[in-house]
Short mmCIF file of C-alpha atoms and ligand atoms in Angstrom, two decimals:
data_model
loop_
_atom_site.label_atom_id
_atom_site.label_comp_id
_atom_site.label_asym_id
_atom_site.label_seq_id
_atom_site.Cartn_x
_atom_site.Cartn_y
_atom_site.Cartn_z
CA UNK A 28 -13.32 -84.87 31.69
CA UNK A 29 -15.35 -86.93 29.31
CA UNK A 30 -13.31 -89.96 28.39
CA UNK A 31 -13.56 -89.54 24.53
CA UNK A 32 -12.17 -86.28 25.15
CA UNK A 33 -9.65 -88.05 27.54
CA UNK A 34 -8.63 -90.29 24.36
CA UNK A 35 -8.35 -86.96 22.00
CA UNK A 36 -5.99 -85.58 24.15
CA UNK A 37 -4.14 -88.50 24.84
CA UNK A 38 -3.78 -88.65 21.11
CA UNK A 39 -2.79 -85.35 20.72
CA UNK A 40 -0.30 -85.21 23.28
CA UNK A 41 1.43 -88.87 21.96
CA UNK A 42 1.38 -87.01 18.56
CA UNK A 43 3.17 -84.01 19.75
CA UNK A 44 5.91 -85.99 21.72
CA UNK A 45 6.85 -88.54 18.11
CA UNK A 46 7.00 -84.66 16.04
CA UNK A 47 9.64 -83.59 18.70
CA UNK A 48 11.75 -86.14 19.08
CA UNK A 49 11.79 -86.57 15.01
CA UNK A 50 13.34 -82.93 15.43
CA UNK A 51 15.87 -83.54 18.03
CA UNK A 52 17.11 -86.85 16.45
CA UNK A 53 20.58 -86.65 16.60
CA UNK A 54 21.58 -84.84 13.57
CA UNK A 55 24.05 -88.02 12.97
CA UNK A 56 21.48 -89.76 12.61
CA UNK A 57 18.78 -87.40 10.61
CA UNK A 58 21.45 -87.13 7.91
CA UNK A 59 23.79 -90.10 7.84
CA UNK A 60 25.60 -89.99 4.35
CA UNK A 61 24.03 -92.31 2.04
CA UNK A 62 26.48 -95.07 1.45
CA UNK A 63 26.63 -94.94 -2.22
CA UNK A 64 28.98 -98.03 -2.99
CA UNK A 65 26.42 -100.38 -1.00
CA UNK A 66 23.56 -99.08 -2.98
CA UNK A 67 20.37 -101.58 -3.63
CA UNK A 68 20.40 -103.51 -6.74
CA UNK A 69 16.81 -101.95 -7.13
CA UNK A 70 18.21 -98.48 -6.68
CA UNK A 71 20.63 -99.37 -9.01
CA UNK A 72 18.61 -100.59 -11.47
CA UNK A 73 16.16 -97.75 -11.09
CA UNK A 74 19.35 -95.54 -11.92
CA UNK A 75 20.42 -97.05 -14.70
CA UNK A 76 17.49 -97.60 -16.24
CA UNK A 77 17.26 -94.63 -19.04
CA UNK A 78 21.11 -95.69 -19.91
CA UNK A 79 19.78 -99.36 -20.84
CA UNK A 80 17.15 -98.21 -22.67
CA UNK A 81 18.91 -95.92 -24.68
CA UNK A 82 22.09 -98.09 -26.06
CA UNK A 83 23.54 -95.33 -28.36
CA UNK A 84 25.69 -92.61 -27.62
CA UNK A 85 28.25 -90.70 -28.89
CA UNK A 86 31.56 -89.75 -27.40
CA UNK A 87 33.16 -86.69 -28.32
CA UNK A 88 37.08 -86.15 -27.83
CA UNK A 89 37.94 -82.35 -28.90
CA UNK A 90 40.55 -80.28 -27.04
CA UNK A 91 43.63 -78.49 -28.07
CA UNK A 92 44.96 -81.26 -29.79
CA UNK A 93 43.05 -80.65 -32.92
CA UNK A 94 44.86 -77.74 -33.32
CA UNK A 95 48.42 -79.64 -34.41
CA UNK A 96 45.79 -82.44 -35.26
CA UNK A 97 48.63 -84.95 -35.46
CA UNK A 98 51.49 -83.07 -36.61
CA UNK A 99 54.05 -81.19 -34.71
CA UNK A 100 56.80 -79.31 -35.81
CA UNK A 101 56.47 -81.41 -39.57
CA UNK A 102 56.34 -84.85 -36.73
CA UNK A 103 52.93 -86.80 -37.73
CA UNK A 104 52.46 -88.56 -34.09
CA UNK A 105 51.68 -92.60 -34.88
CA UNK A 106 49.18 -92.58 -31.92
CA UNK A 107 46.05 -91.01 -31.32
CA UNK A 108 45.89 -87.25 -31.86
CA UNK A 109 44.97 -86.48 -28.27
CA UNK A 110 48.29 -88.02 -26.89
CA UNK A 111 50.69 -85.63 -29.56
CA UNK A 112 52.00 -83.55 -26.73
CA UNK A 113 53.18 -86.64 -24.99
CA UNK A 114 54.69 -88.73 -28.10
CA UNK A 115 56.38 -85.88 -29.84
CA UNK A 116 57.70 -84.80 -26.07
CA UNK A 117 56.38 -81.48 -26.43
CA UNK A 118 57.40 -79.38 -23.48
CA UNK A 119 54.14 -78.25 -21.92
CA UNK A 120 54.94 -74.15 -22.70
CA UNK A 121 55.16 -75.21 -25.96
CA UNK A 122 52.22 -77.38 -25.91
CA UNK A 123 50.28 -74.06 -24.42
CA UNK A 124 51.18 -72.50 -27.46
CA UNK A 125 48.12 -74.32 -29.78
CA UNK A 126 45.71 -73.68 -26.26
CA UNK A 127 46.24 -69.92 -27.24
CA UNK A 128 45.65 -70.51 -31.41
CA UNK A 129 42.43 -72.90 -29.80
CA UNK A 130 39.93 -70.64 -31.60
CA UNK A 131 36.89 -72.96 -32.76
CA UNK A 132 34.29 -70.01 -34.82
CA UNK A 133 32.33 -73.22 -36.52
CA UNK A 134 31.42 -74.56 -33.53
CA UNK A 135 27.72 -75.00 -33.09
CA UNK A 136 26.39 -76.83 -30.01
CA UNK A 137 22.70 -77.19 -31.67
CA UNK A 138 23.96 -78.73 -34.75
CA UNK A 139 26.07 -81.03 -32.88
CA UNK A 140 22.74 -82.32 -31.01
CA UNK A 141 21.10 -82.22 -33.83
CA UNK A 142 23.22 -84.78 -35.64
CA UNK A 143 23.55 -87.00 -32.56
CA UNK A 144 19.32 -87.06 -33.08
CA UNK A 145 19.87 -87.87 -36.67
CA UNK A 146 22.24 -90.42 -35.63
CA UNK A 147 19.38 -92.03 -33.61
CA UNK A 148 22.03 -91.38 -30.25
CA UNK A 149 20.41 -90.77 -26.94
CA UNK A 150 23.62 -89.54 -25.09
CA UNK A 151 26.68 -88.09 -25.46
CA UNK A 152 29.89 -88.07 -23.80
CA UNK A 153 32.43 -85.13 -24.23
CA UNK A 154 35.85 -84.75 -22.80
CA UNK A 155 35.75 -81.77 -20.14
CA UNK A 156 39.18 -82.29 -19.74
CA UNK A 157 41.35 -84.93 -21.14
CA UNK A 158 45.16 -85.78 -19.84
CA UNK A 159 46.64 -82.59 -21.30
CA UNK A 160 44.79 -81.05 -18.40
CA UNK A 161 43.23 -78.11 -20.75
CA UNK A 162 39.15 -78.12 -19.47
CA UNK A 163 36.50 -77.24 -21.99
CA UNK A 164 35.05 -74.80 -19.46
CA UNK A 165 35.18 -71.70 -17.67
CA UNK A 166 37.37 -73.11 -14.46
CA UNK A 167 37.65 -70.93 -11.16
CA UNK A 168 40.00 -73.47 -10.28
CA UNK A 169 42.30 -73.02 -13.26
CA UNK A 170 43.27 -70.19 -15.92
CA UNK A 171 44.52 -73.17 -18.24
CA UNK A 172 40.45 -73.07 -19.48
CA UNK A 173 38.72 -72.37 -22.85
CA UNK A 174 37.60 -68.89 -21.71
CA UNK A 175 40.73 -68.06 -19.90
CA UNK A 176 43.68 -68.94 -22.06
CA UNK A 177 42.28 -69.26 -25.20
CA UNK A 178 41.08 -67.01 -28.30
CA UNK A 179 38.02 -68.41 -27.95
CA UNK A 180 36.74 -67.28 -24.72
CA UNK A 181 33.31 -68.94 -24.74
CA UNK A 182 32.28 -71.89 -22.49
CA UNK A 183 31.86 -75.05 -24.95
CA UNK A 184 30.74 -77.17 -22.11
CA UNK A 185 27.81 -74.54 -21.20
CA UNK A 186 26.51 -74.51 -24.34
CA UNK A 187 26.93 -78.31 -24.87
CA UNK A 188 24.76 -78.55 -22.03
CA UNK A 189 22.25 -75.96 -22.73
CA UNK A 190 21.71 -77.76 -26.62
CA UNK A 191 21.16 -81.22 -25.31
CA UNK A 192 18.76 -80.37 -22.53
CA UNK A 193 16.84 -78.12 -25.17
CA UNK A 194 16.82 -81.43 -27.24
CA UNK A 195 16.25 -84.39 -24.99
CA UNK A 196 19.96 -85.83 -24.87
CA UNK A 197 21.55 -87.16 -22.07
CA UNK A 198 24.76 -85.26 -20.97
CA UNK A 199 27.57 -86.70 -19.98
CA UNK A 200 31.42 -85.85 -19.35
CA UNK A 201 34.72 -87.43 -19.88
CA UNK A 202 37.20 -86.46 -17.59
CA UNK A 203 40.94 -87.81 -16.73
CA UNK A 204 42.53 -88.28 -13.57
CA UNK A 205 45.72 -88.43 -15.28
CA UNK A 206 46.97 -84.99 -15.99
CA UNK A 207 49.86 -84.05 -18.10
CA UNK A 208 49.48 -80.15 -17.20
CA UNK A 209 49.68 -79.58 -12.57
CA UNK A 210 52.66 -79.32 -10.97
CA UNK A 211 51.29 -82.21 -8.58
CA UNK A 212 50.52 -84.38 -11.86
CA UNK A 213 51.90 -84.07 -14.46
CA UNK A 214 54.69 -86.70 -13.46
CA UNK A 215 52.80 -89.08 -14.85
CA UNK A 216 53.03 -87.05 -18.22
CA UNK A 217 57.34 -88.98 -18.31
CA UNK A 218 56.84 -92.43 -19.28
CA UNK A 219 60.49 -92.97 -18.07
CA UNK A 220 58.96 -91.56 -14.91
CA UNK A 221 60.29 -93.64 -12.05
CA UNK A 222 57.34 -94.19 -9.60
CA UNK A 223 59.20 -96.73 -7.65
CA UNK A 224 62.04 -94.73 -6.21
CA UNK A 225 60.32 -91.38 -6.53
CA UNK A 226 56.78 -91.36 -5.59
CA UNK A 227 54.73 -88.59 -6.47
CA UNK A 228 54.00 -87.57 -2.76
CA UNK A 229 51.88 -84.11 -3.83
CA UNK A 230 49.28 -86.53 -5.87
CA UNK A 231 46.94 -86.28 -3.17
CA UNK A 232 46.88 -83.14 -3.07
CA UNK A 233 46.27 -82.81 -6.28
CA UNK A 234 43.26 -85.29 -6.07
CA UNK A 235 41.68 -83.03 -2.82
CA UNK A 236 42.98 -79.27 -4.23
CA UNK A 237 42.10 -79.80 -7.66
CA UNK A 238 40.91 -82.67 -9.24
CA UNK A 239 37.59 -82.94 -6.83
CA UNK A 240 36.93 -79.15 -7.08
CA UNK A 241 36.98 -79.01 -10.59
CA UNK A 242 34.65 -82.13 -10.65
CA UNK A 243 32.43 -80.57 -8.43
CA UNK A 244 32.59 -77.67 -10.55
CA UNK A 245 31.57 -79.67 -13.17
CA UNK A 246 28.57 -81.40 -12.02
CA UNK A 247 27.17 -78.46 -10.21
CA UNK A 248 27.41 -75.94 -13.32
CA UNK A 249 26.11 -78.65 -16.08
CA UNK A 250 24.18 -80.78 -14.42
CA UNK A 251 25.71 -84.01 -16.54
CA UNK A 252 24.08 -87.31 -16.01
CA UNK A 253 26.91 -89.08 -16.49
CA UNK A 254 30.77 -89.23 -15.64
CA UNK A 255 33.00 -90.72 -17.80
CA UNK A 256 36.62 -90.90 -15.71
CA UNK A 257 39.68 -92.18 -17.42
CA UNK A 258 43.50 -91.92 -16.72
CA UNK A 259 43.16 -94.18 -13.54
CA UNK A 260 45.69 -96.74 -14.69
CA UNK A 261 48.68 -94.20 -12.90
CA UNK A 262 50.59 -95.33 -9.98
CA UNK A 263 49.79 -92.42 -8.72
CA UNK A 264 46.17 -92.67 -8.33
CA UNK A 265 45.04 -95.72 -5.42
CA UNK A 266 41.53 -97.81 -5.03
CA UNK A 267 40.93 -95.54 -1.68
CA UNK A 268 40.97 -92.32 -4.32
CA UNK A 269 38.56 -94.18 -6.66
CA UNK A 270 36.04 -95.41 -3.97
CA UNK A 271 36.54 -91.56 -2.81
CA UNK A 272 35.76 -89.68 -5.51
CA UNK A 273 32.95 -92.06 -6.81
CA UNK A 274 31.55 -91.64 -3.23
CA UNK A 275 32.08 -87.74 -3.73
CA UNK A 276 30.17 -87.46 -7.24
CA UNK A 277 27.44 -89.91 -6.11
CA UNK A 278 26.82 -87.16 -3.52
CA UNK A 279 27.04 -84.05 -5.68
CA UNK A 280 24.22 -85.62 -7.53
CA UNK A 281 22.91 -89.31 -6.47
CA UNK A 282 21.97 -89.96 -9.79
CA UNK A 283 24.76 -89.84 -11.87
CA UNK A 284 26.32 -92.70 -13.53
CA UNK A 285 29.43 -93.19 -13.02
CA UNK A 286 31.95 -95.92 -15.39
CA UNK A 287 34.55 -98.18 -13.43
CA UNK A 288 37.16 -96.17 -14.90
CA UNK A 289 36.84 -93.88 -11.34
CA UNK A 290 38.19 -96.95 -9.79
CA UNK A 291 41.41 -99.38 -10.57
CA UNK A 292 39.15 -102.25 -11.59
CA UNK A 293 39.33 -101.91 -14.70
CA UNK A 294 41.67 -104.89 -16.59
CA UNK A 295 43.02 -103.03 -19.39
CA UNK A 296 41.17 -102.14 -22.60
CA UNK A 297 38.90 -105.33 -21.88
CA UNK A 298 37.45 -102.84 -19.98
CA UNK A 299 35.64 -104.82 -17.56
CA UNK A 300 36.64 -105.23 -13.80
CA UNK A 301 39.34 -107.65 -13.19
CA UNK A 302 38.52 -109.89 -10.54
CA UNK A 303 35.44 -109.94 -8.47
CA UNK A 304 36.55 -107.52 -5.58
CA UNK A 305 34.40 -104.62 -4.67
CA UNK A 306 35.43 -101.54 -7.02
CA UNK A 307 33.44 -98.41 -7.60
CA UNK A 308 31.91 -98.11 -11.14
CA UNK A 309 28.55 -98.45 -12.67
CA UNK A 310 29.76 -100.43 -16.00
CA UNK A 311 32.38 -101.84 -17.47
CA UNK A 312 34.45 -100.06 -20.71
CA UNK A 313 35.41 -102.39 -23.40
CA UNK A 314 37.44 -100.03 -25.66
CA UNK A 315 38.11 -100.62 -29.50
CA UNK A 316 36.85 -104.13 -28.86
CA UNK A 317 33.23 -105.86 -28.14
CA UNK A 318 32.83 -108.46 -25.34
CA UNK A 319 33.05 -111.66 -26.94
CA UNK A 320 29.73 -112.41 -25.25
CA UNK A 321 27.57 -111.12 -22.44
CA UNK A 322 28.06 -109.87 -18.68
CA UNK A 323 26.06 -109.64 -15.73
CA UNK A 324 27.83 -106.53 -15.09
CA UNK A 325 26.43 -103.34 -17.35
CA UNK A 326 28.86 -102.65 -20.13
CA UNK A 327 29.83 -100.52 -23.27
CA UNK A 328 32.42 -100.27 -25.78
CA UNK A 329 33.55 -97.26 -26.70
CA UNK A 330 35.12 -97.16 -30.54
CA UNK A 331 36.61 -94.62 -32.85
CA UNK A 332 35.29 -94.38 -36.77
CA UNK A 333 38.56 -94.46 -38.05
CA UNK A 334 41.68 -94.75 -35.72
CA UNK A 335 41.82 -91.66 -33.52
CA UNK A 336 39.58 -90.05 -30.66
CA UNK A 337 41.22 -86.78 -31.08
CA UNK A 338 41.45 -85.63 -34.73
CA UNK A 339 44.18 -86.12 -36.56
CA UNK A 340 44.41 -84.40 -40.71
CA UNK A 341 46.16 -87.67 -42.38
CA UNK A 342 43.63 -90.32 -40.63
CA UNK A 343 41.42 -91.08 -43.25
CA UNK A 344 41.07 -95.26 -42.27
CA UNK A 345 37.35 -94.45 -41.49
CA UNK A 346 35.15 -97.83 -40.84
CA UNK A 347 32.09 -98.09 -43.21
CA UNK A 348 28.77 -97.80 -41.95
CA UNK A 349 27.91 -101.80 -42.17
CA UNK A 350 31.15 -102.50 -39.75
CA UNK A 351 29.09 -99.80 -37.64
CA UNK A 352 25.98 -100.93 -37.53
CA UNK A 353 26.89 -104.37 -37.21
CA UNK A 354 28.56 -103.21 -34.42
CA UNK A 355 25.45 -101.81 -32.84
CA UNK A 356 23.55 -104.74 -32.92
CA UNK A 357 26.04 -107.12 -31.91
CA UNK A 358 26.27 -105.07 -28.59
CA UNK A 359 22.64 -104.70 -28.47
CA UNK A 360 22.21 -108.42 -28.64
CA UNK A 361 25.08 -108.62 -25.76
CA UNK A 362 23.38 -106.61 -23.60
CA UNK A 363 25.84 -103.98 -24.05
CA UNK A 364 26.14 -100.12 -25.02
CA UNK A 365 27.75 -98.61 -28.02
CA UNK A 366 29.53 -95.30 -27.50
CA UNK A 367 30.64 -94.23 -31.25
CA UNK A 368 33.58 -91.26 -30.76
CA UNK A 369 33.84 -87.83 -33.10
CA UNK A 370 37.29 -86.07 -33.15
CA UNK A 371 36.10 -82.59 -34.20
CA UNK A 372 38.64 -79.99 -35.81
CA UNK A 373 39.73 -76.75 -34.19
CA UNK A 374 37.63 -75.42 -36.01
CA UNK A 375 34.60 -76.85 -34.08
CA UNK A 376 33.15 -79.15 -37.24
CA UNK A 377 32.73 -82.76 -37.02
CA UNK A 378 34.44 -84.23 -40.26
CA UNK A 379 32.34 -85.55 -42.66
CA UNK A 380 33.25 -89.18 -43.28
CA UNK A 381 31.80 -89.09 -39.25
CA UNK A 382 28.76 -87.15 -40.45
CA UNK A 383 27.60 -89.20 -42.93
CA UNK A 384 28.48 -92.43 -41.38
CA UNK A 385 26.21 -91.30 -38.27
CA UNK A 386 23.47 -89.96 -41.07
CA UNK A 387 23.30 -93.25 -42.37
CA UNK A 388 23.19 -95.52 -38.63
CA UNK A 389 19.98 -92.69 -38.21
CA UNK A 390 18.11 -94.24 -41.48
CA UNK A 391 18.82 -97.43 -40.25
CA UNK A 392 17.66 -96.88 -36.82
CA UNK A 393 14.56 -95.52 -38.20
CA UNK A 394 13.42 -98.57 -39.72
CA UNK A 395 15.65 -100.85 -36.99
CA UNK A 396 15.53 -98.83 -33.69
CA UNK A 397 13.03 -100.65 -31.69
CA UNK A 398 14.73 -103.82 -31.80
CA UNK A 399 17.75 -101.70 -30.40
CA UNK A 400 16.27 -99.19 -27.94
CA UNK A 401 14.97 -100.77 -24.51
CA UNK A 402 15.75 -104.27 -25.32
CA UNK A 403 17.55 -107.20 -23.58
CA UNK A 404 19.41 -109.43 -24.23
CA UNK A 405 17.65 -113.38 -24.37
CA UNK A 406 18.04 -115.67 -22.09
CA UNK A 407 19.95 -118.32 -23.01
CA UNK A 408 21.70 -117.35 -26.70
CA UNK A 409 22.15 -114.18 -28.41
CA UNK A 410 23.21 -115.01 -31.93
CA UNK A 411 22.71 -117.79 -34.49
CA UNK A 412 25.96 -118.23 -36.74
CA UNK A 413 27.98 -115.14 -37.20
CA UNK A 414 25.20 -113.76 -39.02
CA UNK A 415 22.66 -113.64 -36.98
CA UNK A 416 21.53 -111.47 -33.71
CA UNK A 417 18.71 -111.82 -31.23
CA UNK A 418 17.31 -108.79 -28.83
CA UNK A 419 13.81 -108.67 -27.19
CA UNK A 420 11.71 -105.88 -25.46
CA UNK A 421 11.93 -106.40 -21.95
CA UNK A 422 8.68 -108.26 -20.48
CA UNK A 423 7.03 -108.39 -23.19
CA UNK A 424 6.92 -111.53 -25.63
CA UNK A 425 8.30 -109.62 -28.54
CA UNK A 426 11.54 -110.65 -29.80
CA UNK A 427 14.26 -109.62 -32.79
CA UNK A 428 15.85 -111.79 -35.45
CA UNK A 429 18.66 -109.29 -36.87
CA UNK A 430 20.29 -110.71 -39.88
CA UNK A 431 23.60 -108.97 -41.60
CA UNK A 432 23.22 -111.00 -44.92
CA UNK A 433 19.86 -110.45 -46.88
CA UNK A 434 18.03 -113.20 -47.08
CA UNK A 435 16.30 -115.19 -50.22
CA UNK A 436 13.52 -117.61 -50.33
CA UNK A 437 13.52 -118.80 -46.68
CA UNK A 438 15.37 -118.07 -43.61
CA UNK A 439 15.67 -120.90 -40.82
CA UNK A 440 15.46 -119.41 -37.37
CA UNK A 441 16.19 -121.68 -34.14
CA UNK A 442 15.91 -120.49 -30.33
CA UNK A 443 12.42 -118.72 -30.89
CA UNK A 444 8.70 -120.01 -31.42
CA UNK A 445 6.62 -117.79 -32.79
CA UNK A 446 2.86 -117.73 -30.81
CA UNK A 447 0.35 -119.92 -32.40
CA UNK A 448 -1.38 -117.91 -35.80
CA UNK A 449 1.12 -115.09 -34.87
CA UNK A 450 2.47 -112.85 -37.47
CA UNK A 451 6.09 -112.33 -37.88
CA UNK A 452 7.00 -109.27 -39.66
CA UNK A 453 9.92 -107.49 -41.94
CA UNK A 454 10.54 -104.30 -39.80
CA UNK A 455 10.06 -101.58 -43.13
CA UNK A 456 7.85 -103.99 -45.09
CA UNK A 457 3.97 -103.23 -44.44
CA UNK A 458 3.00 -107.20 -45.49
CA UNK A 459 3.36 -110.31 -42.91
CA UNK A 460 5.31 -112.72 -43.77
CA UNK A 461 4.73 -116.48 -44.17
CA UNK A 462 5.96 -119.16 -41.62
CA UNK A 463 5.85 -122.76 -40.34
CA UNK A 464 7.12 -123.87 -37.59
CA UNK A 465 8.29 -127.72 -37.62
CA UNK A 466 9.00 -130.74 -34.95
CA UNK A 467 12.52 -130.04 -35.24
CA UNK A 468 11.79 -126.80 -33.56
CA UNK A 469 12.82 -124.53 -36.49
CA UNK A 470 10.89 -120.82 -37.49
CA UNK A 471 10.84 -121.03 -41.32
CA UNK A 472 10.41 -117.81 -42.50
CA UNK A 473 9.17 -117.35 -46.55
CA UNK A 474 11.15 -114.57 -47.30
CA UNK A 475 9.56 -112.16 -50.11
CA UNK A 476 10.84 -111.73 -53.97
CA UNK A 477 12.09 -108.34 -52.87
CA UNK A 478 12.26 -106.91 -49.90
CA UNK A 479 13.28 -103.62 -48.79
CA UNK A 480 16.48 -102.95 -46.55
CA UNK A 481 20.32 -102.89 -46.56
CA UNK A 482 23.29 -103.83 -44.14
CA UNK A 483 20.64 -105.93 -41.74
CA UNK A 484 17.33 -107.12 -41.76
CA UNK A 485 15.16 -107.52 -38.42
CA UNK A 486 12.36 -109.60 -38.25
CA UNK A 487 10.02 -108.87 -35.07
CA UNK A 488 8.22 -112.61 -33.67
CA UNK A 489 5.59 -112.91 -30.98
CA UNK A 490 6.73 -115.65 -29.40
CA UNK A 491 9.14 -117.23 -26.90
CA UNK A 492 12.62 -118.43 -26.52
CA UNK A 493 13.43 -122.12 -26.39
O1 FHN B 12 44.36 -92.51 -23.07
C1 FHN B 12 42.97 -92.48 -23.35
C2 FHN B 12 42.73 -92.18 -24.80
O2 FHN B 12 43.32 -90.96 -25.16
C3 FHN B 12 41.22 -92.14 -25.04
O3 FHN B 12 40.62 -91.10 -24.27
C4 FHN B 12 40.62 -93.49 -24.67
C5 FHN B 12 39.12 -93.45 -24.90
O4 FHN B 12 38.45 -93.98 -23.87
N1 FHN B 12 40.92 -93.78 -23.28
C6 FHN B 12 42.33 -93.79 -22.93
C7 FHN B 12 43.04 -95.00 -23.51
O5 FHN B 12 42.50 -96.15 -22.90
#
C-alpha cells in the first residue's frame, strides 16, 4: 500500500473512531443541565441586553378585581384595588362571584400595543395571574380561568401575545406565588394566619402540582420573554423553591428574564436584594420608589399613575406627566428601568388620565428618546443639582445633558468636555448651539431666545466625562 494512501486511511479511520465515541458519550454527559444560576457574566449580559436598551415598559395589572373596582358591598377598600377580596374579607365563593360578571367586550389587544408604541414603551408586563389566583388564560391546570369560569370565554393572554409579536413588543408576565384561591395556598390569603404553630405542610405541593405546571403552561403557550414573579415574601414559600423554579423557567426557555422576586432576596419594596448572598433573579424591583442612586446590579422601578395597580372607580390622584417623565430620566440616568402600570376596567379600556399621560411621555420620547433608549449611565456622576441628568450611548463619545427647568441665556454644565470645534445640540432644534469651554472646566452653553420643548430639555455633546 502506497504510504500516502497509508496516511488517508489512517485519517479516515482516526476520524471515524472521534464521530463514535461523540455518539456513545455518556448521555450524562452529552446533556448535563445547564446550570442556569452560575451563568457567565457574558451570557448574562448577552441576555439582558435588549432589556437595557429598551428602558420603558409598561406593566399591566387587570383581573377580576376591576369588576368591584374598589368597592364591595358599598365598602371602598383603602388599598390597592387588586387586594379588595383580601381587605374587605371577602369569602372566596363570594369573591368568584365578580370572576363570573368578568366580561371585558372593549378589550382590544392591538390597541393596547398600539398605545404602549405611542407611549414610546418597548415591553410590557401583564399579570397572568395575580394573588387572587384567577389566570388570564385558558388553564388545563385550573377551571378558575378567563375562558373557563368567566362570561368572557376568550384567552386575553393569547391575544396579548399575538398583538405584541405582530408589533415588535417584548412580552412579559406577572405572576404570584402567593395565591389567595388553592386549597394548598390560600393560607396565606389570613393575615392572622399563624405560620408558626401551623405550617402550611401541602405548600409544596402546591409549588410542584400547580404553580410550576401552570408556569410551564405559560411560557410554552406565549412564548413571554420575561417573568415577572411576585408574592414571594410568604412563609410559605423557601430560597430552595426560588432557586427551583428560576432554575425550572431558565430551562423552559434559556432566555427569559427573570426579576429577583422568584427568589427571597428581595428587601422589601427597596426592591433590591438584601445582602450579598447568592439569590436567583435577573434585577432588582424598586417599587413606588427610585434608587436613590445607581447599582451594579440591573434594576427597575415599577410605579402606578395614580395610587392603584388594579383599578379602582374613586382613584382619581393621577401623577402629571412632568412627575412621569422626570421619572424616566432620572432612572435612565441611574442606570435603571421604568415600568409605568395601567389598571384597566372590566370593561377591557385603559382609563384615560393613563392614556393621555402615556400619549404625552410618546411626544416627548420622540424628540428625547435617544438619550433614553440604549444608554448608560456615566461613569463617575449622573446628575448635576436636582435639576439636572446625564445618560450616554454606550461606547460611543456621545453624551446627554437632560435638564427639568428650561433654560435662559446660558446653562453651566460640569462633568463633560465637549470635543474640540464640536457641536453641541438642542435635541428638537435644527441650529447648533454656541459654547466655550473655560479653565475652570465648565461647558457654557448660549442658550437661544426661544427654544422649543417642555418638561425637559436634552442637550446631546461629543465629548468626554471628567
Ligand atoms: O401585592 C402586590 C401588589 O398587589 C402589586 O402587584 C405590586 C406591584 O409589583 N406588588 C405587590 C406589592 O409589593
Amino acid at each position: 500500500m502506497k504510504p500516502y494512501t497509508k496516511i488517508i486511511l489512517g485519517i479516515f479511520i482516526l476520524l471515524m473512531t472521534f464521530n463514535w465515541s461523540c455518539q456513545n458519550a455518556p448521555k450524562e454527559k452529552k446533556n448535563k443541565p445547564v446550570d442556569f444560576l452560575n451563568e457567565s457574566k457574558e451570557d448574562f449580559d448577552k441576555r439582558m441586553k435588549w432589556w437595557r436598551e429598551a428602558r420603558f415598559g409598561m406593566f399591566i395589572h387587570w383581573g377580576i378585581y376591576a369588576v368591584p373596582a374598589g368597592i364591595h358591598n358599598g365598602f371602598e377598600t383603602k388599598s390597592v384595588g387588586e387586594w379588595i377580596q383580601l381587605f374587605a374579607k371577602i369569602p372566596i365563593s363570594e369573591y368568584e362571584e365578580y370572576a363570573k360578571k368578568f366580561n371585558p367586550i372593549k378589550y382590544d389587544a392591538e390597541e393596547w400595543v398600539k398605545l404602549m408604541k405611542k407611549a414610546g414603551m418597548k415591553y410590557v408586563v401583564i399579570t397572568s395571574k395575580h394573588h387572587d389566583g384567577f389566570a388570564l388564560w385558558d388553564s388545563k391546570v385550573s377551571e378558575y380561568d378567563v375562558v373557563d369560569f368567566a362570561p368572557y370565554g376568550k384567552d386575553i393572554l393569547k391575544s396579548l401575545a399575538a398583538a405584541c409579536k405582530a408589533q415588535g413588543i417584548k412580552f412579559g408576565l406577572y405572576h404570584s406565588i402567593m395565591d389567595w384561591h388553592h386549597p394548598q395556598a390560600q393560607a396565606n390569603s389570613e393575615p392572622e394566619y399563624d405560620y408558626q404553630n401551623h405550617p402550611n405542610t401541602e405548600f409544596p405541593q402546591f409549588v410542584e402540582n400547580y404553580l410550576k405546571p401552570q408556569i410551564k403552561e405559560l411560557v410554552d403557550n406565549y412564548d413571554p420573554d420575561i417573568l415577572w414573579f411576585d408574592g414571594e415574601w410568604i412563609n410559605d414559600f423557601t430560597h430552595e423553591m426560588g432557586l427551583d423554579i428560576y432554575q425550572f423557567v431558565r430551562t423552559l426557555k434559556p432566555s427569559l428574564i427573570i426579576n429577583n422576586r422568584v427568589d427571597k432576596g428581595r428587601k422589601g419594596m427597596a426592591g433590591m436584594n438584601r445582602d450579598d448572598q447568592k439569590y436567583a433573579g435577573d434585577f432588582g424591583t424598586p417599587e413606588q420608589e427610585i434608587l436613590e442612586g445607581t447599582s451594579t446590579m440591573d434594576w427597575e422601578s415599577c410605579m402606578t399613575m395614580n395610587d392603584t395597580w388594579g383599578f379602582k372607580s374613586l382613584d382619581l390622584n393621577w401623577k402629571s406627566d412632568k412627575i412621569l417623565i422626570q421619572n424616566l430620566v432620572d432612572i435612565t440616568a441611574k442606570g435603571g428601568n421604568y415600568l409605568l402600570n395601567v389598571g384597566p376596567t372590566a370593561e377591557g379600556l385603559i382609563p384615560a388620565a393613563s392614556v393621555e399621560r402615556l400619549e404625552k411621555m410618546g411626544k416627548w420620547l420622540e424628540v428625547n428618546g435617544e438619550a433614553i433608549y440604549a444608554t448608560q449611565k456615566l461613569e463617575k456622576v449622573f446628575k448635576q443639582g436636582e435639576g439636572i441628568r446625564f445618560t450616554k450611548k454606550k461606547n460611543k463619545p456621545d453624551y446627554y445633558v437632560i435638564t427639568f427647568k428650561q433654560p435662559h441665556k446660558e446653562l453651566v454644565i460640569h462633568h463633560i468636555q465637549p470635543d474640540e470645534k464640536s457641536s453641541i445640540q438642542l435635541l428638537g432644534y435644527d441650529k447648533p448651539l454656541k459654547w466655550t469651554f473655560d479653565l475652570k472646566k465648565s461647558l457654557i452653553i448660549q442658550i437661544p431666545e426661544s427654544i422649543p420643548g417642555e418638561i425637559a430639555w436634552t442637550f446631546k455633546i461629543k465629548g468626554k466625562e471628567i
